[in-house]
Short mmCIF file of C-alpha atoms in Angstrom, two decimals:
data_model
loop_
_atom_site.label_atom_id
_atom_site.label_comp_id
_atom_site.label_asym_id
_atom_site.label_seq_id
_atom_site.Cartn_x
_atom_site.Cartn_y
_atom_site.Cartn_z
CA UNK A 1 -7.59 -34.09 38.50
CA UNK A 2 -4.37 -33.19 37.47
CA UNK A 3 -1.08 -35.05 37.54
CA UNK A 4 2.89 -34.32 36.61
CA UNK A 5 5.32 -36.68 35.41
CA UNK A 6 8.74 -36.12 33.96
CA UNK A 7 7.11 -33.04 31.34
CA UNK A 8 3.96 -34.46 30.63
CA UNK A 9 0.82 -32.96 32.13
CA UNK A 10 -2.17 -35.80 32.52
CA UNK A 11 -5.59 -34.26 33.07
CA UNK A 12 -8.86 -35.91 33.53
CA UNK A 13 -9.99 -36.24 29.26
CA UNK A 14 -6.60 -35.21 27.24
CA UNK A 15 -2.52 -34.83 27.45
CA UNK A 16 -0.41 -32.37 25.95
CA UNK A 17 3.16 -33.86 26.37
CA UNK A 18 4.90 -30.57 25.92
CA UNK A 19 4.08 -26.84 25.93
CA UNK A 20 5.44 -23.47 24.52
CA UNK A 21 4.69 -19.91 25.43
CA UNK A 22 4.17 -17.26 23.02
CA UNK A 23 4.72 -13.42 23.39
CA UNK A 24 2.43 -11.89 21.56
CA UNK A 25 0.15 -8.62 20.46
CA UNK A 26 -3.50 -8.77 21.32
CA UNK A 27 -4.74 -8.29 17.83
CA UNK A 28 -6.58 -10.01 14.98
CA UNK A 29 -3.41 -12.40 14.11
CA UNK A 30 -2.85 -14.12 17.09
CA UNK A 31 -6.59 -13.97 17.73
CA UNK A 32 -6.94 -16.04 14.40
CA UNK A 33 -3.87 -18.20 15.60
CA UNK A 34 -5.44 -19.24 18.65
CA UNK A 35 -8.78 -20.76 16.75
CA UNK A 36 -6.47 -23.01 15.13
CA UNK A 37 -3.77 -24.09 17.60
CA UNK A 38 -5.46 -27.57 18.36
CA UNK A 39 -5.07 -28.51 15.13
CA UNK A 40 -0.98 -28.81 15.79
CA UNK A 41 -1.94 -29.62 19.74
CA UNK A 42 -3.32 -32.67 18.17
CA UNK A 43 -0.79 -33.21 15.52
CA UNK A 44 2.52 -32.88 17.50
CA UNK A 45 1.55 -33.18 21.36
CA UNK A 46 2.75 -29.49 22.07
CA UNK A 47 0.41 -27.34 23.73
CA UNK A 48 0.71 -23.40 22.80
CA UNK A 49 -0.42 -21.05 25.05
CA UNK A 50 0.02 -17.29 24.09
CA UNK A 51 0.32 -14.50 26.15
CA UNK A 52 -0.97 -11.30 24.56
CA UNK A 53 -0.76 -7.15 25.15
CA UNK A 54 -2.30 -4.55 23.94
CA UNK A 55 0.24 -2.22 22.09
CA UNK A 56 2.22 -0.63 24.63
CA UNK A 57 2.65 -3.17 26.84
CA UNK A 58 3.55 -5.82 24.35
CA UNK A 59 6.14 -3.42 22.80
CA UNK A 60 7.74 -3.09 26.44
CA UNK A 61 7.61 -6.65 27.05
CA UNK A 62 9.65 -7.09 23.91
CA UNK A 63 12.35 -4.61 24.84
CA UNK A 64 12.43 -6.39 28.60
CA UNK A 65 12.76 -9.83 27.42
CA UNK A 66 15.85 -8.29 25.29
CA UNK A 67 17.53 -5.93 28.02
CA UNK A 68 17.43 -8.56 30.42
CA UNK A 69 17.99 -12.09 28.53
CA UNK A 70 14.77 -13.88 29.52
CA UNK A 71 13.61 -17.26 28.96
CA UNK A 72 10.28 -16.69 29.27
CA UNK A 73 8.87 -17.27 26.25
CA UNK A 74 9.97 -19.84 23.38
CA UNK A 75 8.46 -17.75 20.35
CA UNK A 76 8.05 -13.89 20.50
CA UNK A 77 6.74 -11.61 18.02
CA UNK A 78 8.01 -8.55 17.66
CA UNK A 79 6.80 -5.34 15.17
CA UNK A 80 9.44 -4.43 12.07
CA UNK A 81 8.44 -0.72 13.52
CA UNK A 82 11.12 -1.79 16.36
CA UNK A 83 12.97 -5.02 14.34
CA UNK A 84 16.96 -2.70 13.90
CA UNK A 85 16.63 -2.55 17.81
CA UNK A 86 15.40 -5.83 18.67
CA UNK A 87 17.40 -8.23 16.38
CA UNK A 88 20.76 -6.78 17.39
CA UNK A 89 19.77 -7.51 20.91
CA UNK A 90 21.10 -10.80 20.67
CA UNK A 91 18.05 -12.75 21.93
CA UNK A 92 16.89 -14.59 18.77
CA UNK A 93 18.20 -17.86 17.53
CA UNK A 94 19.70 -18.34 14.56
CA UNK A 95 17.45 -20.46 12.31
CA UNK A 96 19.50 -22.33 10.08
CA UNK A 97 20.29 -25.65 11.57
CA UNK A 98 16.53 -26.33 11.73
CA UNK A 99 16.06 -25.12 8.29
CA UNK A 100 18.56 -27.56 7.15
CA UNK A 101 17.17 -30.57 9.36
CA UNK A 102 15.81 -33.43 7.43
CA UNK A 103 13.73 -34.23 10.21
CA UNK A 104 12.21 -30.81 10.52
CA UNK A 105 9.76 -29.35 8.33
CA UNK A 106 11.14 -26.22 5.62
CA UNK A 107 10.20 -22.36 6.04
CA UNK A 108 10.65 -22.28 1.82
CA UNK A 109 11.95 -18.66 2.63
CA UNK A 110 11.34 -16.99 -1.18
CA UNK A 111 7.78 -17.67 -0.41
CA UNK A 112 7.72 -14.17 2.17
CA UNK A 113 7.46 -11.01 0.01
CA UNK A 114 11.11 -10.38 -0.55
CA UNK A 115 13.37 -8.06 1.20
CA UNK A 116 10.91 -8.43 4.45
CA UNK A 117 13.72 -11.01 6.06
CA UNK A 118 16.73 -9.14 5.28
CA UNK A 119 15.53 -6.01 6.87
CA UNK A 120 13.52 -7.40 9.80
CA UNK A 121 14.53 -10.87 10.12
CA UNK A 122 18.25 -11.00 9.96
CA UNK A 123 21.28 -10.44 12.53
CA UNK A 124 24.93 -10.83 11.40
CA UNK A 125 23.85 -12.40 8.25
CA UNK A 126 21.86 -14.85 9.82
CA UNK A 127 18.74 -15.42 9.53
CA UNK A 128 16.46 -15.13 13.33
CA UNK A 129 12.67 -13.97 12.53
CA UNK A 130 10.13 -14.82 9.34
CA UNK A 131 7.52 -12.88 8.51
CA UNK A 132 3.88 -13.63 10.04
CA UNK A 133 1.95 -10.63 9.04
CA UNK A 134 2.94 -9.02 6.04
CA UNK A 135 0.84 -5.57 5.25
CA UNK A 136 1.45 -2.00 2.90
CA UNK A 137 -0.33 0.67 2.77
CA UNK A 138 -2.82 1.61 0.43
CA UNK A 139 -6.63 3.50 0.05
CA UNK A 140 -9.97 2.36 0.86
CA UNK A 141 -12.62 4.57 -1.25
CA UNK A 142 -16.37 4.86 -2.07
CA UNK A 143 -16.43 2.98 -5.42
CA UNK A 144 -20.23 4.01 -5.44
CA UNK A 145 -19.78 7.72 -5.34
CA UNK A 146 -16.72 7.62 -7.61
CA UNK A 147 -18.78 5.57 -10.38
CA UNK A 148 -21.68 7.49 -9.99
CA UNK A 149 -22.91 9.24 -13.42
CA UNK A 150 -24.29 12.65 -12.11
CA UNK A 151 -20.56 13.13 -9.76
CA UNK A 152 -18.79 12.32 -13.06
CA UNK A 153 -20.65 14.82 -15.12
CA UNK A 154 -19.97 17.33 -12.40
CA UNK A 155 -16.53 16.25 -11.75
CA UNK A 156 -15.01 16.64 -15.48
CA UNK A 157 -17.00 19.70 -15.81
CA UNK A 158 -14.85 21.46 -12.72
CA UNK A 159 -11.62 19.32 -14.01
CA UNK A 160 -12.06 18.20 -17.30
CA UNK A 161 -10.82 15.17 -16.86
CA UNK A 162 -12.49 11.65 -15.57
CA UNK A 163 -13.30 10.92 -11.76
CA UNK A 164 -11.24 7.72 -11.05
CA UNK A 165 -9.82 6.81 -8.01
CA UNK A 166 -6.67 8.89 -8.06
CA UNK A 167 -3.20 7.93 -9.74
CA UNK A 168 -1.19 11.11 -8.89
CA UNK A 169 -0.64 13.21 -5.77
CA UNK A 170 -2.27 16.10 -7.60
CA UNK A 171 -5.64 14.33 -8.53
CA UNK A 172 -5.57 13.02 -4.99
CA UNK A 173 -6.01 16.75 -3.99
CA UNK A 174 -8.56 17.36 -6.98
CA UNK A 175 -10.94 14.56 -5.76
CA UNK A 176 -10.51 14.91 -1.95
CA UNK A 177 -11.26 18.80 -2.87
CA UNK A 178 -14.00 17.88 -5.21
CA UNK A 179 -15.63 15.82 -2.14
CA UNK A 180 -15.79 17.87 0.27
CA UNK A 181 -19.32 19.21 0.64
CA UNK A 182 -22.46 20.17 2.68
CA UNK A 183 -24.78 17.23 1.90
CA UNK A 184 -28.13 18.63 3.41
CA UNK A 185 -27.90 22.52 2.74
CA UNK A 186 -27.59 23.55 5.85
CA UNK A 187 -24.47 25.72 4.85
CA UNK A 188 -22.21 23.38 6.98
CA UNK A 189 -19.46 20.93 5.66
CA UNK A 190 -20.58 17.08 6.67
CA UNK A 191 -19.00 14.86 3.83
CA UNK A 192 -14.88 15.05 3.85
CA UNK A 193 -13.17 13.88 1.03
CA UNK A 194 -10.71 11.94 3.30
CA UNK A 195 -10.79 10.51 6.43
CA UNK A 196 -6.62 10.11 6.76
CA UNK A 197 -5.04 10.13 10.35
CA UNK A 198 -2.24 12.92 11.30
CA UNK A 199 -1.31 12.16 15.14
CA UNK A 200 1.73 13.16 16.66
CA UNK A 201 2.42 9.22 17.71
CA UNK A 202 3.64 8.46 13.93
CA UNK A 203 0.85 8.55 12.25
CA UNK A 204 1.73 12.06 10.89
CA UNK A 205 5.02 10.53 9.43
CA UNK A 206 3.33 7.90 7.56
CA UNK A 207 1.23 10.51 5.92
CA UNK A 208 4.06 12.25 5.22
CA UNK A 209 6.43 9.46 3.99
CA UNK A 210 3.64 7.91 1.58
CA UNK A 211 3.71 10.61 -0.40
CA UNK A 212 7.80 11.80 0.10
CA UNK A 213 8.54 8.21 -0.95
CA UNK A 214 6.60 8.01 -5.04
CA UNK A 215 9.55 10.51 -5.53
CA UNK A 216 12.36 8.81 -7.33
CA UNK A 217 15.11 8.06 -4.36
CA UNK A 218 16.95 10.99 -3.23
CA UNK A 219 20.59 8.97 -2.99
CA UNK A 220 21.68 5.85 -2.65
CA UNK A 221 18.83 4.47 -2.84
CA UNK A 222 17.46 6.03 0.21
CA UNK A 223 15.05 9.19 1.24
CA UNK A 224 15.76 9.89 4.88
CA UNK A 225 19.11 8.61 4.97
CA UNK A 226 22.49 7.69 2.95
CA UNK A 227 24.61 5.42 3.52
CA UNK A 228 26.61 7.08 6.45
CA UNK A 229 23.49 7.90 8.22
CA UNK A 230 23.54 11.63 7.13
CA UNK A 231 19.48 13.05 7.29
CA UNK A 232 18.75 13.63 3.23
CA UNK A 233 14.94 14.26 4.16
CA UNK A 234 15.68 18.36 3.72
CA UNK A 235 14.96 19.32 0.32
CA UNK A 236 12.57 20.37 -2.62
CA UNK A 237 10.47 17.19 -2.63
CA UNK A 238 9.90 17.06 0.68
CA UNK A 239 8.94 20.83 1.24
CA UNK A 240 6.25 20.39 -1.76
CA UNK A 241 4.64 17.32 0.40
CA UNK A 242 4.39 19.54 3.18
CA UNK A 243 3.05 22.51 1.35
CA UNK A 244 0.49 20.08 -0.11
CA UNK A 245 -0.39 18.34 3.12
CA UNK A 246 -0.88 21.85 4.83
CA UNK A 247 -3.21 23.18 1.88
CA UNK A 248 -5.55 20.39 2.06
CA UNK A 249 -5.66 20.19 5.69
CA UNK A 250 -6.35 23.92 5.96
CA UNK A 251 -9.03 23.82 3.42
CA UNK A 252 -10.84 21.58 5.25
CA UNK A 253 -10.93 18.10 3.01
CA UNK A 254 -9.73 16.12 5.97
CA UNK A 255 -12.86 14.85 8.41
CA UNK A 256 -12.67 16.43 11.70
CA UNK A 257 -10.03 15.08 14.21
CA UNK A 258 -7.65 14.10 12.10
CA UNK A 259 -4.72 15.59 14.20
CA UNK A 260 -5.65 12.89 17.04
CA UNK A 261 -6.48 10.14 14.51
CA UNK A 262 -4.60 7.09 14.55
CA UNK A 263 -4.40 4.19 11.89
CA UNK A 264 -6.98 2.35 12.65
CA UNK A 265 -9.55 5.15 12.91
CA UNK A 266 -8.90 5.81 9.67
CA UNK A 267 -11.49 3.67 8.35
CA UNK A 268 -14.73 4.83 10.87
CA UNK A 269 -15.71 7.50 8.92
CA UNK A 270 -15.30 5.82 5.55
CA UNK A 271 -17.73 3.13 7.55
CA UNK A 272 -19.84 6.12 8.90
CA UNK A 273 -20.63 7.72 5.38
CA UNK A 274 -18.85 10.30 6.38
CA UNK A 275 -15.66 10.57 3.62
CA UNK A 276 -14.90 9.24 0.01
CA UNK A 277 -11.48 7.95 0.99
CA UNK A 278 -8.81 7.10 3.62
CA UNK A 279 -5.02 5.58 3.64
CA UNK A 280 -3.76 3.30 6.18
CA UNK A 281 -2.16 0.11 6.79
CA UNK A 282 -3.93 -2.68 4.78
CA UNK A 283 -4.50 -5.00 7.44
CA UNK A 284 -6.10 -2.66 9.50
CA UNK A 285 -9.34 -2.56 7.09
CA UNK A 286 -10.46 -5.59 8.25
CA UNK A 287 -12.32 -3.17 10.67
CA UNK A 288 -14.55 -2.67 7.57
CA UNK A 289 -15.57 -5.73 8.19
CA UNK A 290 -17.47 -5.18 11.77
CA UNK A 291 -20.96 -5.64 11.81
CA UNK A 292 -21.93 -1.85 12.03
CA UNK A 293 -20.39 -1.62 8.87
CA UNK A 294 -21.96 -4.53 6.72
CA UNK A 295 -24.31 -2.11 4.68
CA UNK A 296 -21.19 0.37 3.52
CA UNK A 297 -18.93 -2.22 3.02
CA UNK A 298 -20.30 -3.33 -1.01
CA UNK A 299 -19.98 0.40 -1.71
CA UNK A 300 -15.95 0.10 -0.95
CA UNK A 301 -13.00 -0.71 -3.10
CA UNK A 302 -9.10 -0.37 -2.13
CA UNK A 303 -6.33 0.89 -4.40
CA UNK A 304 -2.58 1.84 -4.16
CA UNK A 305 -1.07 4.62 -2.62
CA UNK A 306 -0.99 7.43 -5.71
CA UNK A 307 2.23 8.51 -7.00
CA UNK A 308 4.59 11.87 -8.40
CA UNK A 309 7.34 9.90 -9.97
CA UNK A 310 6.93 6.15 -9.11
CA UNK A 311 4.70 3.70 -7.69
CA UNK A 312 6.03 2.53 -4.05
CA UNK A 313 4.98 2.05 -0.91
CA UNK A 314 6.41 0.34 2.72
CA UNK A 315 6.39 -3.09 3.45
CA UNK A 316 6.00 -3.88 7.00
CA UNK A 317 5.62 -6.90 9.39
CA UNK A 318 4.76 -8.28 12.36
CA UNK A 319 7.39 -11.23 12.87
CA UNK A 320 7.83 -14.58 14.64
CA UNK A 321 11.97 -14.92 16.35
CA UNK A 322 12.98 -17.69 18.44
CA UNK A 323 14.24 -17.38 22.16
CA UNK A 324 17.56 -18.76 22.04
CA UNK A 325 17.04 -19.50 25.76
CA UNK A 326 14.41 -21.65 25.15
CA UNK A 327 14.34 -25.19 26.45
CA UNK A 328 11.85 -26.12 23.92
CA UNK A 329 13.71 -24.76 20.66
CA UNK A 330 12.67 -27.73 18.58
CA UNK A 331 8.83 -27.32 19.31
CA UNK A 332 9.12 -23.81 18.82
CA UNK A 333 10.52 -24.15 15.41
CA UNK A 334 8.01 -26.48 14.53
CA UNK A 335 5.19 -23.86 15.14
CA UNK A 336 7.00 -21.42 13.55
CA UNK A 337 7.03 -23.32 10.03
CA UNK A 338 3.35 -24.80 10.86
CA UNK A 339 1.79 -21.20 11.72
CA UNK A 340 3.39 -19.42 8.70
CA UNK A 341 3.16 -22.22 6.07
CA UNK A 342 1.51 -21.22 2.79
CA UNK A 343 -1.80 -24.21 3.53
CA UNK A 344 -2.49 -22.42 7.36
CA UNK A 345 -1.87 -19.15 5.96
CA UNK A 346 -4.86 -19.08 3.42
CA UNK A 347 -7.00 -20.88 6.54
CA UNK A 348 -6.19 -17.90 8.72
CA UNK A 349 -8.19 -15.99 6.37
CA UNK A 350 -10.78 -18.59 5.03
CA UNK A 351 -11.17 -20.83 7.96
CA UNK A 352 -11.39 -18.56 11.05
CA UNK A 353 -13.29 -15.76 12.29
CA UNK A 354 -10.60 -13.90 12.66
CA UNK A 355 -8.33 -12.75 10.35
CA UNK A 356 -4.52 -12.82 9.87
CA UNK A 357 -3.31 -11.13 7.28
CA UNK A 358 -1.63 -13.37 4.88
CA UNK A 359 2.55 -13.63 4.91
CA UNK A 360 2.94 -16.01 1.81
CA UNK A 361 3.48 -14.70 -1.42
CA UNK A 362 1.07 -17.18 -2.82
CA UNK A 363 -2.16 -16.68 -0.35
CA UNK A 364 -1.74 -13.48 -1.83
CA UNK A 365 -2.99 -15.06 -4.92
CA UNK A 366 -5.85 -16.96 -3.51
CA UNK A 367 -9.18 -16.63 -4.99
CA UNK A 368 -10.17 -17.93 -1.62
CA UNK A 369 -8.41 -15.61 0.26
CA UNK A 370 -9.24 -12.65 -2.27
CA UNK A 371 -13.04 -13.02 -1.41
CA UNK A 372 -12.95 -12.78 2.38
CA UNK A 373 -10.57 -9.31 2.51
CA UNK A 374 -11.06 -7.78 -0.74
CA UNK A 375 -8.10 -5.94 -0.29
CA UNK A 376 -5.32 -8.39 -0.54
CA UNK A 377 -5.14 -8.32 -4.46
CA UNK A 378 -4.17 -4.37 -4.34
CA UNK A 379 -1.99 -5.20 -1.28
CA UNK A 380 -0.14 -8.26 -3.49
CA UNK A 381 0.55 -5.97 -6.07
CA UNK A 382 1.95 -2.91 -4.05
CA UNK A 383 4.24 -5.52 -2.42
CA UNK A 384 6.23 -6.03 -5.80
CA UNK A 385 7.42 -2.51 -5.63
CA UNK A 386 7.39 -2.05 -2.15
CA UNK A 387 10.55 -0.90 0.48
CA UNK A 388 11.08 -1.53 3.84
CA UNK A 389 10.99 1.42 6.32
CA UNK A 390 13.99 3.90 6.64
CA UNK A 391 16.65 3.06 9.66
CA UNK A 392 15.58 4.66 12.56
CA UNK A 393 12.26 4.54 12.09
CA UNK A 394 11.15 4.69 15.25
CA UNK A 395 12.62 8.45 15.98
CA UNK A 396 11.48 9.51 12.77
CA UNK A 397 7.59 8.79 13.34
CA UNK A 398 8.55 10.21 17.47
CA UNK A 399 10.42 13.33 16.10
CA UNK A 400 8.84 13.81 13.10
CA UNK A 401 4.80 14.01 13.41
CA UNK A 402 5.39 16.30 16.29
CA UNK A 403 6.60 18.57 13.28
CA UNK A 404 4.54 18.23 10.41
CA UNK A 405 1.14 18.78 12.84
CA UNK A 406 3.16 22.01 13.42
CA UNK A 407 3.09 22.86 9.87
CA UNK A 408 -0.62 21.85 8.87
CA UNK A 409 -1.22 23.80 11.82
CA UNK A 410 0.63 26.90 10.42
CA UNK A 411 3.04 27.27 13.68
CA UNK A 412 6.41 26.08 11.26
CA UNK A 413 6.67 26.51 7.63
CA UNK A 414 7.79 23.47 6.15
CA UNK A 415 11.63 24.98 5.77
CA UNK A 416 11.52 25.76 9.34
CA UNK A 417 10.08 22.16 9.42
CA UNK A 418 12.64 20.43 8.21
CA UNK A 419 15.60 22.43 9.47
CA UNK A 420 14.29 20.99 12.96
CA UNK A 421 13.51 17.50 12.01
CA UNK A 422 17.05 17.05 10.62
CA UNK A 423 19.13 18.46 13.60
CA UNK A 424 16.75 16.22 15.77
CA UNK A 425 18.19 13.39 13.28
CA UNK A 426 21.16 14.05 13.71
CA UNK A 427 21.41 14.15 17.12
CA UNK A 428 19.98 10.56 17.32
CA UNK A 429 22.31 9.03 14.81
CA UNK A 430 25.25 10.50 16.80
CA UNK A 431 23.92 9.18 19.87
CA UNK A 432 23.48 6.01 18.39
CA UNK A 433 27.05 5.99 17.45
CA UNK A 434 27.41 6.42 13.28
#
């Protein structure tokens, strides 16, 4: 039985006074989110229901809700991937006045891993999304075969120096080189020393820009762009990435598919015992943590992204605005600052079956936290030197993996590369009106 009055909803064994609707990606967060809701259900009377899509959907639905001013949802979350677009669309509500409300709970905003709001989470000055993922990137490797005596004995004989996980670009080719074998003497390869991802959807440029970016910045700061929007991605540096990326692929040390491979992939054949090490975003290893892959998982460890001149890598986000056409603003706000407070962060890790990735600063220091996804220490660290993503970011992972699988394929040399990628830039900054 079921009956309305004025707002609240009276069913046969419980009320919920008031309701909000989240937009939302079908994923591990909001998966972890939803295992927890009826803890502020029962604390604040405000039933959240969340409506979740898988990527490309979800990623439309964001635009739509933008383009065409909707109210449908109090609270949407939208990717940093797509945050320049989708913040200057004018949707999101400016979150100060609640911030500042004595009767409304803090968001304690130098607790997100800083710089994340300013590039993601703010429109003319203001701020309109926090953080609710925060990830890097960074390597997942086979601590077992990289400690094991007989490798090292082999390894500084054909190197001369000591296996480690590596530092620099150029060991990183050593080792991946170095594992890269035929395990059962049947003359063919079946052990890669990297399982890394190279598809044309952006997964290319990531490949590309993890390695581009340990250079020093190229001006102002920047590496694709300066500060009038002029492409600065054509030079020395960059050609030597490609060159590099081309000579490893065409020697074979990447596992086989890796020009369809996306992120998450990256990790199955590390799980498979099929490579020594892989790159990716570091939330997405919690796919390590599947069942199929409880016996390989002990013999793992995670590290930073290796370097040429200095240690760096991307900070990225998935992030929580509110709908400024919302008629339940208040409620909305005070799920925002529940769901992303530092106590219900650490319990979205410890308490749940699912796991969010941690956006507090301080879950990153968590023993707690540190023992269910063994990455996050590595992952806390690379966030104190870590960037946000170049502008345009989209059209630079659309334009350029298209590009670079041209040159690991041998169809462009990296000159001819680059020459392209940057008239494509350029194009799109003029379009967009710089």
């Amino acid at each position: 039985s079921m009956l309305c009055v004025a707002g609240f909803v009276f069913t046969g064994n419980a009320w919920a006074a008031r309701v909000i609707k989240v937009l939302n990606l079908a994923a591990e967060p909001v998966w972890a989110e939803q295992e927890i809701d009826q803890e502020f259900e029962k604390q604040f009377g405000v039933k959240v229901i969340h409506e979740t899509y898988d990527w490309e959907p979800f990623i439309h639905k964001v635009k739509l809700e933008i383009a065409t001013d909707g109210s449908e949802y109090d609270l949407i979350e939208y990717d940093a991937v797509i945050s320049k677009g989708v913040v200057q669309g004018g949707l999101f509500l400016p979150l100060e006045q609640y911030m500042k409300d004595p009767n409304l709970p803090g968001l304690d905003l130098d607790n997100f891993p800083a710089g994340t709001i300013e590039a993601y989470g703010s429109y003319e000055g203001k701020v309109v999304g926090v953080p609710r993922t925060v990830v890097c990137r960074g390597y997942a490797y086979r601590k077992d075969l990289f400690e094991d005596p007989n490798e090292r004995a082999k390894f500084m004989a054909e190197y001369g120096y000591e296996l480690a996980f590596p530092k620099t670009w150029d060991q990183f080719g050593d080792a991946i080189e170095f594992f890269t074998r035929d395990t059962n003497g049947d003359g063919k390869v079946d052990f890669w020393g990297c399982s890394n991802g190279f598809d044309a959807g952006g997964a290319a440029f990531d490949m590309f820009e993890d390695m581009y970016i340990t250079y020093k910045p190229i001006k102002e700061g920047g590496w694709f762009f300066d500060k009038e929007y002029s492409p600065i991605f054509n030079n020395e540096k960059a050609i030597h990435v490609l060159e590099l990326l081309k000579k490893w692929t065409q020697a074979g040390y990447y596992s086989p598919g890796y020009l369809n491979r996306l992120w998450i992939d990256v990790c199955d054949d590390l799980g498979a015992n099929r490579a020594a090490l892989g790159g990716t975003y570091m939330e997405l290893f919690s796919k390590l943590l599947r069942p199929e892959y409880e016996d390989i998982l002990p013999q793992i460890d995670f590290a930073p992204v290796p370097v040429f001149e200095e240690e760096r890598t991307i900070v990225s986000t998935m992030m929580y605005a509110i709908n400024k056409n919302s008629s339940s603003k208040e409620d909305a706000y005070r799920y925002l600052a529940w769901i992303t407070s530092p106590g219900i962060d650490s319990r979205l890790v410890t308490d749940t079956k699912y796991v969010r990735m941690p956006c507090r600063l301080t879950t990153y220091q968590n023993p707690e936290v540190m023992a269910v996804i063994p990455w996050v220490r590595v992952s806390g660290e690379a966030m104190l030197t870590a960037v946000p993503w170049p502008p345009f970011l989209e059209e630079l992972m659309f334009e350029l993996s298209p590009i670079i699988q041209s040159v690991l394929v041998g169809d462009l040399s990296s000159e001819e590369a680059l020459d392209q990628a940057t008239a494509k830039m350029k194009k799109v900054v003029e379009r967009a009106g710089f």
